[in-house]
Amino acid sequence: MSSVIPVLEVFGPTIQGEGAVIGQKTMFVRTGGCDYRCSWCDSAFTWDGTGKSEALTAEEIIERLDTLAPASYGHVTISGGNPLLHKGIGQLVNLLQARGIQTAVETQGTFWQDWLKQIDAVTISPKPPSSGMKTNWETLNKCLTQLDTRQVSLKVVVFNKTDYRFAKEVHHRFPAYEFYLQVGNEDPTTADQQKLMQDLLQQYEQLIDWTMNDKEMNRVRVLPQLHTLLWGNKRGV
């Protein structure tokens, strides 16, 4: 019998806007629930009670993906919230793999599920001080060491110089992993897309300046938040 997964959204095709697979054509499956409460979370509806999830089996999720994009997708991003709260996702990953469909997941590295080893692109994103959350380095290390370095990357969202110093600490602790810096969205509710785009580009330029002049950050990639530049705070894109 299939386990059910709490799902808030299934949408696409679209592009991945963050991390190592930025620009990748993908479908999204967004699960409900998170063990964090980040102050600037742009998906707070996954945990604050404003979003209503459906309990779906892996087969039902596949049906929705196929309805949205019949024969038009080869990649699925499993998002949240924190999808690592849900053991049943393993069944979804198995079904996708059997069809030759690649998968990606982003998590903060606070929980472990064995199905994570099957994911093609795992982004571990420890949260910086501006989030109000505190990283458990031991737990993060245990999560990383169970994964192949070729399938996992680290990403830190940077809002200010304190966050940037935290990002440097992450990179220093785990130098073997591909490392991404990315600007964050300081206003995840605004409908003023033009101002949001200008603010994000200014933050991006600042982050580039900090990084280019830092000899400790020679092996990093600095990214914008691509989906926000394109669509602002619109959901389901």
PDB file of N, CA, C and O in Angstrom, residues 82-112:
ATOM      1  N   ASN A  82      10.016  21.438   4.051  1.00  0.00           N
ATOM      2  CA  ASN A  82      11.139  20.515   4.090  1.00  0.00           C
ATOM      3  C   ASN A  82      10.649  19.133   3.670  1.00  0.00           C
ATOM      4  O   ASN A  82      10.042  18.414   4.471  1.00  0.00           O
ATOM      5  N   PRO A  83      10.912  18.728   2.430  1.00  0.00           N
ATOM      6  CA  PRO A  83      10.420  17.428   1.957  1.00  0.00           C
ATOM      7  C   PRO A  83      11.027  16.243   2.704  1.00  0.00           C
ATOM      8  O   PRO A  83      10.486  15.135   2.642  1.00  0.00           O
ATOM      9  N   LEU A  84      12.124  16.469   3.427  1.00  0.00           N
ATOM     10  CA  LEU A  84      12.758  15.372   4.157  1.00  0.00           C
ATOM     11  C   LEU A  84      11.956  14.943   5.383  1.00  0.00           C
ATOM     12  O   LEU A  84      12.330  13.985   6.069  1.00  0.00           O
ATOM     13  N   LEU A  85      10.849  15.586   5.649  1.00  0.00           N
ATOM     14  CA  LEU A  85       9.951  15.155   6.710  1.00  0.00           C
ATOM     15  C   LEU A  85       9.119  13.944   6.291  1.00  0.00           C
ATOM     16  O   LEU A  85       8.501  13.304   7.139  1.00  0.00           O
ATOM     17  N   HIS A  86       9.117  13.606   5.001  1.00  0.00           N
ATOM     18  CA  HIS A  86       8.153  12.651   4.474  1.00  0.00           C
ATOM     19  C   HIS A  86       8.826  11.414   3.877  1.00  0.00           C
ATOM     20  O   HIS A  86       9.402  11.467   2.784  1.00  0.00           O
ATOM     21  N   LYS A  87       8.715  10.312   4.580  1.00  0.00           N
ATOM     22  CA  LYS A  87       9.310   9.049   4.118  1.00  0.00           C
ATOM     23  C   LYS A  87       8.689   8.572   2.809  1.00  0.00           C
ATOM     24  O   LYS A  87       9.358   7.974   1.956  1.00  0.00           O
ATOM     25  N   GLY A  88       7.394   8.818   2.625  1.00  0.00           N
ATOM     26  CA  GLY A  88       6.678   8.321   1.454  1.00  0.00           C
ATOM     27  C   GLY A  88       7.173   8.852   0.127  1.00  0.00           C
ATOM     28  O   GLY A  88       6.844   8.299  -0.930  1.00  0.00           O
ATOM     29  N   ILE A  89       7.965   9.912   0.154  1.00  0.00           N
ATOM     30  CA  ILE A  89       8.511  10.460  -1.093  1.00  0.00           C
ATOM     31  C   ILE A  89       9.387   9.432  -1.800  1.00  0.00           C
ATOM     32  O   ILE A  89       9.552   9.466  -3.018  1.00  0.00           O
ATOM     33  N   GLY A  90       9.938   8.489  -1.034  1.00  0.00           N
ATOM     34  CA  GLY A  90      10.753   7.441  -1.642  1.00  0.00           C
ATOM     35  C   GLY A  90      10.008   6.687  -2.735  1.00  0.00           C
ATOM     36  O   GLY A  90      10.596   6.309  -3.763  1.00  0.00           O
ATOM     37  N   GLN A  91       8.717   6.454  -2.540  1.00  0.00           N
ATOM     38  CA  GLN A  91       7.924   5.754  -3.559  1.00  0.00           C
ATOM     39  C   GLN A  91       7.776   6.598  -4.821  1.00  0.00           C
ATOM     40  O   GLN A  91       7.814   6.077  -5.934  1.00  0.00           O
ATOM     41  N   LEU A  92       7.620   7.900  -4.640  1.00  0.00           N
ATOM     42  CA  LEU A  92       7.538   8.803  -5.795  1.00  0.00           C
ATOM     43  C   LEU A  92       8.855   8.800  -6.563  1.00  0.00           C
ATOM     44  O   LEU A  92       8.863   8.717  -7.803  1.00  0.00           O
ATOM     45  N   VAL A  93       9.965   8.853  -5.850  1.00  0.00           N
ATOM     46  CA  VAL A  93      11.280   8.845  -6.501  1.00  0.00           C
ATOM     47  C   VAL A  93      11.476   7.554  -7.289  1.00  0.00           C
ATOM     48  O   VAL A  93      11.977   7.572  -8.420  1.00  0.00           O
ATOM     49  N   ASN A  94      11.057   6.437  -6.716  1.00  0.00           N
ATOM     50  CA  ASN A  94      11.182   5.158  -7.420  1.00  0.00           C
ATOM     51  C   ASN A  94      10.406   5.164  -8.735  1.00  0.00           C
ATOM     52  O   ASN A  94      10.902   4.685  -9.769  1.00  0.00           O
ATOM     53  N   LEU A  95       9.184   5.667  -8.699  1.00  0.00           N
ATOM     54  CA  LEU A  95       8.366   5.707  -9.908  1.00  0.00           C
ATOM     55  C   LEU A  95       8.976   6.612 -10.973  1.00  0.00           C
ATOM     56  O   LEU A  95       8.978   6.280 -12.166  1.00  0.00           O
ATOM     57  N   LEU A  96       9.482   7.758 -10.540  1.00  0.00           N
ATOM     58  CA  LEU A  96      10.098   8.687 -11.487  1.00  0.00           C
ATOM     59  C   LEU A  96      11.359   8.083 -12.093  1.00  0.00           C
ATOM     60  O   LEU A  96      11.587   8.178 -13.309  1.00  0.00           O
ATOM     61  N   GLN A  97      12.177   7.460 -11.264  1.00  0.00           N
ATOM     62  CA  GLN A  97      13.399   6.840 -11.772  1.00  0.00           C
ATOM     63  C   GLN A  97      13.097   5.739 -12.777  1.00  0.00           C
ATOM     64  O   GLN A  97      13.810   5.583 -13.773  1.00  0.00           O
ATOM     65  N   ALA A  98      12.041   4.969 -12.529  1.00  0.00           N
ATOM     66  CA  ALA A  98      11.677   3.884 -13.440  1.00  0.00           C
ATOM     67  C   ALA A  98      11.308   4.411 -14.826  1.00  0.00           C
ATOM     68  O   ALA A  98      11.404   3.682 -15.821  1.00  0.00           O
ATOM     69  N   ARG A  99      10.925   5.674 -14.882  1.00  0.00           N
ATOM     70  CA  ARG A  99      10.572   6.294 -16.155  1.00  0.00           C
ATOM     71  C   ARG A  99      11.715   7.132 -16.724  1.00  0.00           C
ATOM     72  O   ARG A  99      11.540   7.834 -17.722  1.00  0.00           O
ATOM     73  N   GLY A 100      12.870   7.096 -16.075  1.00  0.00           N
ATOM     74  CA  GLY A 100      14.030   7.842 -16.555  1.00  0.00           C
ATOM     75  C   GLY A 100      13.964   9.328 -16.275  1.00  0.00           C
ATOM     76  O   GLY A 100      14.654  10.121 -16.927  1.00  0.00           O
ATOM     77  N   ILE A 101      13.141   9.729 -15.315  1.00  0.00           N
ATOM     78  CA  ILE A 101      12.974  11.143 -14.973  1.00  0.00           C
ATOM     79  C   ILE A 101      13.908  11.505 -13.827  1.00  0.00           C
ATOM     80  O   ILE A 101      13.928  10.839 -12.787  1.00  0.00           O
ATOM     81  N   GLN A 102      14.697  12.555 -14.003  1.00  0.00           N
ATOM     82  CA  GLN A 102      15.627  13.003 -12.978  1.00  0.00           C
ATOM     83  C   GLN A 102      14.903  13.773 -11.882  1.00  0.00           C
ATOM     84  O   GLN A 102      13.815  14.317 -12.086  1.00  0.00           O
ATOM     85  N   THR A 103      15.537  13.828 -10.706  1.00  0.00           N
ATOM     86  CA  THR A 103      14.917  14.490  -9.560  1.00  0.00           C
ATOM     87  C   THR A 103      15.906  15.420  -8.867  1.00  0.00           C
ATOM     88  O   THR A 103      17.118  15.219  -8.916  1.00  0.00           O
ATOM     89  N   ALA A 104      15.348  16.423  -8.221  1.00  0.00           N
ATOM     90  CA  ALA A 104      16.131  17.365  -7.418  1.00  0.00           C
ATOM     91  C   ALA A 104      15.372  17.657  -6.133  1.00  0.00           C
ATOM     92  O   ALA A 104      14.133  17.647  -6.101  1.00  0.00           O
ATOM     93  N   VAL A 105      16.121  17.923  -5.070  1.00  0.00           N
ATOM     94  CA  VAL A 105      15.541  18.244  -3.757  1.00  0.00           C
ATOM     95  C   VAL A 105      16.382  19.324  -3.109  1.00  0.00           C
ATOM     96  O   VAL A 105      17.613  19.341  -3.255  1.00  0.00           O
ATOM     97  N   GLU A 106      15.728  20.238  -2.393  1.00  0.00           N
ATOM     98  CA  GLU A 106      16.439  21.177  -1.530  1.00  0.00           C
ATOM     99  C   GLU A 106      15.953  21.003  -0.098  1.00  0.00           C
ATOM    100  O   GLU A 106      14.753  20.897   0.149  1.00  0.00           O
ATOM    101  N   THR A 107      16.900  20.976   0.836  1.00  0.00           N
ATOM    102  CA  THR A 107      16.587  20.829   2.250  1.00  0.00           C
ATOM    103  C   THR A 107      17.660  21.539   3.067  1.00  0.00           C
ATOM    104  O   THR A 107      18.754  21.810   2.559  1.00  0.00           O
ATOM    105  N   GLN A 108      17.368  21.831   4.324  1.00  0.00           N
ATOM    106  CA  GLN A 108      18.349  22.494   5.169  1.00  0.00           C
ATOM    107  C   GLN A 108      19.298  21.534   5.875  1.00  0.00           C
ATOM    108  O   GLN A 108      20.192  21.956   6.593  1.00  0.00           O
ATOM    109  N   GLY A 109      19.101  20.239   5.685  1.00  0.00           N
ATOM    110  CA  GLY A 109      20.007  19.264   6.271  1.00  0.00           C
ATOM    111  C   GLY A 109      19.750  18.976   7.733  1.00  0.00           C
ATOM    112  O   GLY A 109      20.684  18.678   8.482  1.00  0.00           O
ATOM    113  N   THR A 110      18.479  19.016   8.135  1.00  0.00           N
ATOM    114  CA  THR A 110      18.124  18.762   9.533  1.00  0.00           C
ATOM    115  C   THR A 110      17.519  17.380   9.749  1.00  0.00           C
ATOM    116  O   THR A 110      17.436  16.920  10.891  1.00  0.00           O
ATOM    117  N   PHE A 111      17.059  16.736   8.661  1.00  0.00           N
ATOM    118  CA  PHE A 111      16.490  15.391   8.737  1.00  0.00           C
ATOM    119  C   PHE A 111      17.113  14.530   7.656  1.00  0.00           C
ATOM    120  O   PHE A 111      17.656  15.038   6.673  1.00  0.00           O
ATOM    121  N   TRP A 112      17.002  13.214   7.844  1.00  0.00           N
ATOM    122  CA  TRP A 112      17.512  12.272   6.857  1.00  0.00           C
ATOM    123  C   TRP A 112      16.426  11.277   6.476  1.00  0.00           C
ATOM    124  O   TRP A 112      15.657  10.820   7.324  1.00  0.00           O
TER     125      TRP A 112
END
